[in-house]
Coordinates of C-alpha atoms in Angstrom, one line a residue:
X25 CA 8.6 20.9 -4.5
X26 CA 7.5 19.0 -1.1
X27 CA 10.2 19.1 1.9
X28 CA 12.9 16.6 1.6
X29 CA 12.9 17.5 -2.5
X30 CA 12.8 21.4 -1.7
X31 CA 15.6 20.5 1.3
X32 CA 18.1 18.9 -1.6
X33 CA 17.4 21.0 -4.1
X34 CA 18.8 24.1 -1.4
X35 CA 22.0 21.8 -0.3
X36 CA 22.9 21.1 -4.1
X37 CA 22.2 24.4 -6.2
X38 CA 21.6 27.2 -3.6
X39 CA 23.2 29.7 -6.2
X40 CA 20.4 28.7 -8.7
X41 CA 18.2 29.6 -6.7
X42 CA 18.6 32.8 -6.6
X43 CA 19.0 33.9 -9.6
X44 CA 16.1 32.2 -10.5
X45 CA 14.3 33.7 -7.7
X46 CA 12.8 37.1 -9.7
X47 CA 9.2 37.8 -8.6
X48 CA 8.2 37.9 -5.2
X49 CA 7.6 35.0 -3.2
X50 CA 3.7 34.5 -2.8
X51 CA 3.6 32.1 1.2
X52 CA -0.2 32.1 1.2
X53 CA -0.4 29.7 -2.6
X54 CA 3.0 28.2 -0.8
X55 CA 1.7 27.0 2.3
X56 CA -2.1 26.6 1.7
X57 CA -1.5 24.4 -1.3
X58 CA 1.0 22.1 0.5
X59 CA -1.2 21.5 3.6
X60 CA -4.8 22.6 2.0
X61 CA -7.1 19.6 0.0
X62 CA -6.9 20.2 -4.6
X63 CA -9.0 18.3 -7.3
X64 CA -5.5 17.0 -8.4
X65 CA -2.4 15.9 -6.8
X66 CA 0.4 17.8 -7.8
X67 CA 3.7 16.2 -8.5
X68 CA 6.6 18.9 -9.0
X69 CA 7.8 21.6 -11.5
X70 CA 9.7 21.0 -14.3
X71 CA 10.9 23.9 -16.8
X72 CA 8.1 26.1 -15.1
X73 CA 5.7 23.2 -16.0
X74 CA 3.0 21.4 -13.7
X75 CA 3.9 17.8 -12.7
X76 CA 0.3 16.8 -11.0
X77 CA -1.9 14.0 -11.5
X78 CA -5.7 14.8 -11.8
X79 CA -8.6 13.6 -10.0
X80 CA -11.6 12.5 -11.0
X81 CA -14.5 14.3 -9.7
X82 CA -17.7 13.5 -8.9
X83 CA -20.7 16.1 -8.4
X84 CA -24.4 16.9 -9.1
X85 CA -25.7 20.6 -9.3
X86 CA -29.9 21.3 -9.3
X87 CA -28.4 23.8 -12.3
X88 CA -25.9 21.0 -14.1
X89 CA -27.4 18.2 -13.0
X90 CA -24.8 15.4 -13.3
X91 CA -21.5 14.8 -13.8
X92 CA -18.1 12.6 -13.8
X93 CA -15.0 14.2 -14.7
X94 CA -11.6 14.2 -14.3
X95 CA -9.9 17.4 -13.0
X96 CA -8.0 18.4 -15.7
X97 CA -10.9 20.0 -17.9
X98 CA -11.1 22.5 -14.9
X99 CA -7.6 23.2 -14.7
X100 CA -6.7 27.1 -15.4
X101 CA -10.6 28.9 -14.6
X102 CA -12.0 26.8 -18.0
X103 CA -15.7 25.8 -17.7
X104 CA -16.6 22.0 -18.0
X105 CA -20.6 21.3 -18.3
X106 CA -21.5 24.2 -16.5
X107 CA -18.4 23.4 -13.6
X108 CA -15.5 26.1 -12.8
X109 CA -13.4 26.3 -10.0
X110 CA -13.3 29.4 -8.7
X111 CA -9.3 31.5 -8.2
X112 CA -10.7 33.8 -5.1
X113 CA -14.3 33.9 -3.0
X114 CA -15.4 31.9 -0.6
X115 CA -15.4 29.1 -2.7
X116 CA -11.7 29.6 -4.3
X117 CA -10.2 26.5 -4.8
X118 CA -14.0 24.7 -4.4
X119 CA -16.5 23.5 -7.7
X120 CA -19.4 25.7 -8.1
X121 CA -21.6 26.2 -10.6
X122 CA -23.5 29.4 -11.3
X123 CA -27.1 28.9 -10.1
X124 CA -30.2 30.6 -11.9
X125 CA -29.7 34.7 -10.5
X126 CA -26.1 34.2 -11.4
X127 CA -24.7 33.7 -7.5
X128 CA -22.4 30.3 -7.5
X129 CA -23.4 27.3 -5.6
X130 CA -22.1 24.9 -3.9
X131 CA -23.3 21.7 -5.9
X132 CA -23.4 18.1 -4.0
X133 CA -19.0 16.8 -4.3
X134 CA -18.0 13.0 -3.5
X135 CA -14.7 13.9 -5.7
X136 CA -12.1 12.1 -5.2
X137 CA -9.8 15.3 -3.7
X138 CA -6.4 14.9 -2.8
X139 CA -7.1 14.2 1.0
X140 CA -9.2 11.0 0.0
X141 CA -7.2 9.5 -2.2
X142 CA -4.1 9.3 0.3
X143 CA -6.8 7.8 3.2
X144 CA -7.5 5.3 0.3
X145 CA -3.9 4.8 0.1
X146 CA -3.1 4.3 3.8
X147 CA -5.6 2.4 4.0
X148 CA -4.9 -0.2 1.5
X149 CA -1.6 -0.1 3.1
X150 CA -2.8 -0.7 6.6
X151 CA -4.5 -3.8 5.2
X152 CA -1.6 -5.3 3.3
X153 CA -0.1 -5.1 6.9
X154 CA -2.4 -7.1 8.7
X155 CA -2.8 -9.4 6.8
X156 CA 0.8 -10.2 5.5
X157 CA 1.0 -10.4 8.9
X158 CA -1.6 -12.3 9.9
X159 CA -0.7 -14.8 6.4
X160 CA 2.8 -15.7 7.9
X161 CA 1.5 -16.7 11.8
X162 CA -1.2 -19.2 9.8
X163 CA 1.8 -20.9 8.2
X164 CA 4.9 -20.7 11.1
X165 CA 5.1 -22.4 13.9
X166 CA 5.4 -19.3 16.7
X167 CA 6.3 -22.2 19.7
X168 CA 9.7 -23.1 17.2
X169 CA 10.3 -19.7 15.6
X170 CA 10.9 -15.8 15.8
X171 CA 8.2 -14.1 13.7
X172 CA 10.4 -12.3 10.7
X173 CA 9.8 -9.7 8.0
X174 CA 6.2 -7.6 8.8
X175 CA 5.6 -9.6 11.9
X176 CA 8.9 -9.0 13.2
X177 CA 8.0 -4.7 12.3
X178 CA 4.2 -5.3 13.9
X179 CA 4.3 -7.6 16.6
X180 CA 6.0 -5.6 19.4
X181 CA 4.0 -2.6 18.5
X182 CA 1.0 -4.4 18.6
X183 CA 1.8 -6.6 21.8
X184 CA 3.1 -3.2 23.6
X185 CA -0.1 -1.2 22.6
X186 CA -2.7 -4.1 23.1
X187 CA -1.2 -4.4 27.2
X188 CA 0.2 -2.1 27.8
X189 CA -2.3 0.6 27.1
X190 CA -5.4 -1.0 25.7
X191 CA -5.3 -3.6 28.4
X192 CA -4.5 -1.2 31.2
X193 CA -6.9 1.8 30.3
X194 CA -10.0 -0.9 30.2
X195 CA -9.4 -3.8 32.1
X196 CA -11.5 -6.7 31.7
X197 CA -13.4 -7.3 28.3
X198 CA -11.3 -5.3 26.5
X199 CA -10.4 -7.4 23.7
X200 CA -13.5 -6.7 22.3
X201 CA -12.5 -2.8 21.6
X202 CA -8.7 -3.9 21.0
X203 CA -9.5 -4.0 17.4
X204 CA -10.7 -1.1 17.1
X205 CA -8.1 0.8 19.1
X206 CA -5.1 -0.8 17.2
X207 CA -6.7 0.0 13.7
X208 CA -7.0 3.9 14.9
X209 CA -3.9 3.9 16.0
X210 CA -2.4 2.2 12.8
X211 CA -4.5 4.6 10.5
X212 CA -2.5 7.3 12.6
X213 CA 0.5 6.3 12.3
X214 CA 1.0 5.3 8.7
X215 CA -1.3 9.1 7.3
X216 CA 0.9 11.0 10.3
X217 CA 4.7 8.8 8.3
X218 CA 3.1 9.4 4.7
X219 CA 2.4 12.7 5.9
X220 CA 6.4 13.2 5.8
X221 CA 7.4 11.4 2.4
X222 CA 7.9 14.2 -0.2
X223 CA 6.6 12.8 -2.8
X224 CA 3.8 10.0 -3.9
X225 CA 1.5 8.4 -2.3
X226 CA 3.2 11.0 -0.1
X227 CA 2.8 14.6 0.7
X228 CA -1.2 14.7 2.1
X229 CA -2.1 16.6 5.0
X230 CA -4.8 13.4 6.2
X231 CA -4.8 13.9 9.9
X232 CA -4.5 18.0 9.1
X233 CA -7.7 17.9 8.3
X234 CA -9.6 18.6 10.8
X235 CA -12.5 16.5 9.1
X236 CA -10.5 13.7 9.4
X237 CA -10.2 13.6 12.9
X238 CA -13.5 14.3 13.8
X239 CA -14.7 11.2 12.0
X240 CA -11.9 9.3 14.2
X241 CA -13.4 11.6 17.0
X242 CA -16.5 10.0 16.3
X243 CA -15.9 6.3 16.0
X244 CA -14.5 6.7 19.5
X245 CA -17.7 8.4 20.6
X246 CA -19.9 5.7 19.2
X247 CA -17.8 2.8 20.8
X248 CA -17.5 4.7 24.1
X249 CA -21.8 5.7 24.4
X250 CA -23.3 2.3 22.4
X251 CA -21.2 0.0 25.0
X252 CA -21.5 2.0 27.9
X253 CA -22.6 0.4 31.2
X254 CA -25.7 1.6 32.7
X255 CA -23.7 2.9 35.7
X256 CA -21.1 5.1 33.4
X257 CA -24.9 6.3 32.3
X258 CA -26.3 7.1 35.6
X259 CA -23.0 9.1 36.5
X260 CA -23.8 11.5 33.8
X261 CA -27.9 12.1 34.7
X262 CA -28.4 10.6 38.0
X263 CA -24.4 11.5 39.9
X264 CA -23.9 11.0 43.5
X265 CA -24.4 14.6 44.1
X266 CA -27.3 16.9 46.4
X267 CA -30.8 16.1 45.4
X268 CA -30.5 19.7 44.4
X269 CA -27.9 20.1 42.4
X270 CA -29.8 17.2 39.9
X271 CA -32.9 18.6 40.0
X272 CA -32.3 22.3 38.7
X273 CA -30.5 19.5 36.5
X274 CA -26.1 21.4 37.4
X275 CA -24.9 18.6 37.5
X276 CA -26.4 16.5 34.7
X277 CA -25.5 19.3 32.3
X278 CA -22.2 19.5 33.1
X279 CA -21.9 15.7 33.2
X280 CA -23.6 16.2 29.3
X281 CA -21.1 18.9 28.3
X282 CA -18.1 16.7 29.6
X283 CA -20.0 13.3 27.4
X284 CA -19.9 15.7 24.6
X285 CA -16.1 17.3 25.1
X286 CA -14.4 14.3 25.2
X287 CA -14.1 13.6 21.4
X288 CA -14.2 17.1 20.3
X289 CA -10.6 17.3 22.5
X290 CA -9.1 13.8 20.4
X291 CA -9.9 15.5 17.3
X292 CA -8.1 19.3 17.7
X293 CA -5.9 17.8 19.3
X294 CA -4.7 15.5 16.6
X295 CA -5.5 18.1 14.4
X296 CA -3.2 21.1 15.5
X297 CA -0.4 19.1 16.2
X298 CA -0.3 17.5 12.8
X299 CA -1.2 20.9 11.2
X300 CA 1.1 22.6 13.5
X301 CA 3.9 20.5 12.7
X302 CA 3.5 20.7 8.2
X303 CA 3.1 24.6 9.0
X304 CA 6.0 24.8 10.7
X305 CA 8.9 23.0 8.0
X306 CA 7.2 24.5 5.6
X307 CA 7.5 28.2 6.9
X308 CA 12.0 26.8 7.4
X309 CA 11.9 26.2 4.2
X310 CA 10.2 29.1 3.0
X311 CA 12.8 31.2 4.9
X312 CA 15.3 30.4 1.9
X313 CA 12.8 31.5 -0.6
X314 CA 11.9 35.0 0.7
X315 CA 15.7 36.1 1.6
X316 CA 17.0 34.8 -2.1
X317 CA 17.1 38.8 -2.8
X318 CA 18.7 39.9 0.2
X319 CA 22.2 39.2 -0.7
X320 CA 24.1 36.0 -1.3
X321 CA 25.9 36.6 2.0
X322 CA 22.5 36.9 3.9
X323 CA 20.7 34.4 1.8
X324 CA 23.8 31.8 1.4
X325 CA 23.1 31.8 5.3
X326 CA 19.9 31.8 5.9
X327 CA 19.8 28.9 3.4
X328 CA 21.9 27.1 5.4
X329 CA 20.2 27.6 9.2
X330 CA 16.6 26.9 6.8
X331 CA 18.0 23.5 5.6
X332 CA 19.3 22.2 9.1
X333 CA 16.3 23.4 11.4
X334 CA 14.4 21.5 8.0
X335 CA 16.1 18.7 8.8
X336 CA 16.0 18.7 12.5
X337 CA 11.7 19.5 12.1
X338 CA 11.2 16.3 9.6
X339 CA 13.4 13.7 12.4
X340 CA 11.4 15.4 14.9
X341 CA 8.3 14.9 12.9
X342 CA 9.0 10.7 13.4
X343 CA 8.6 10.8 17.3
X344 CA 5.4 12.9 17.2
X345 CA 4.2 10.7 14.3
X346 CA 4.5 8.3 16.6
X347 CA 3.3 10.0 19.9
X348 CA 0.1 11.3 18.5
X349 CA -1.4 8.0 17.1
X350 CA -0.1 6.6 20.4
X351 CA -2.3 10.0 23.0
X352 CA -5.7 9.0 20.8
X353 CA -5.5 5.3 21.5
X354 CA -4.6 6.2 24.7
X355 CA -7.2 9.1 25.1
X356 CA -9.3 6.8 23.4
X357 CA -8.5 3.7 25.6
X358 CA -9.2 5.7 28.7
X359 CA -12.7 7.3 27.9
X360 CA -13.6 4.1 27.2
X361 CA -12.7 2.1 30.3
X362 CA -14.0 5.1 32.1
X363 CA -17.4 4.1 30.7
X364 CA -17.1 0.9 32.0
X365 CA -16.7 1.9 35.8
X366 CA -16.0 -1.4 38.4
X367 CA -18.9 -1.7 40.8
X368 CA -17.8 -1.0 44.5
X369 CA -18.1 -4.2 46.1
X370 CA -20.0 -4.4 49.4
X371 CA -18.2 -2.9 52.4
X372 CA -18.1 -6.5 54.8

């Protein structure tokens, strides 16, 4: 079960949980099963049976060739067309095949995993929100009628990000970058919020996946360097410093490294903050299961503290979800603005 379902269950049935806790609680599978990616979408567990949504697997191996199948065919270590998922080792949890020499190798894998499906869902939700907002403006006169519904929800946020973040950071010509930056903001915000929701289609750790944050950072990197002015590149490769610092070259190397560290900082900041929030909430909830065998008094007190702190952390995650989307958009806009420096006016 996910975060809120666990907290609700702990509030209602602490004695039942204590009685049912017969095996030693294993923190590893519990924690990484929630924050990691997988070939199925776990929903809950009913009567000892796992309820999950199997997802399509699309692989192409050198030994077994192409294959398209549902992930349930590999459940419990079973094989299908020579492919299987090992439970341990370097490729634990990943689809592999055996090479001619018996070693495990990874095939070309473009399967629809949990995080991939979550990105599709959040992308579809984002498109629906924007189109719903645009449809309202097409059908109403904004000079005579105040926005309502989706338009009333999105307009103040869009205006705030566009006017106070993008325009102030980039300056003249900011309009050409507004579509990308607004899309990045809402994409991150939606995925952050869905990550807090404990039931399908929420609960996926999308923005806590470094591959997703790397892709977002690369988009910013391209926007910065593809549309940078000649003055921006001059400051990188031929800055206004003493000649010996440029000829060696010390300063151009430092500036070039700085150009690469900007998207790296965007990638790591978003990934680390979202992942840390998920891990902290799950760790707090896990205290209940860890203390289940420590007696009713300690178990009851730890359950009460864990429930209260878990609810507090989930509420805090709502704020973090917005802040991280805001910070990523603001820094991206600042980096784009630095790539469009204004020429110094000649002195009179």
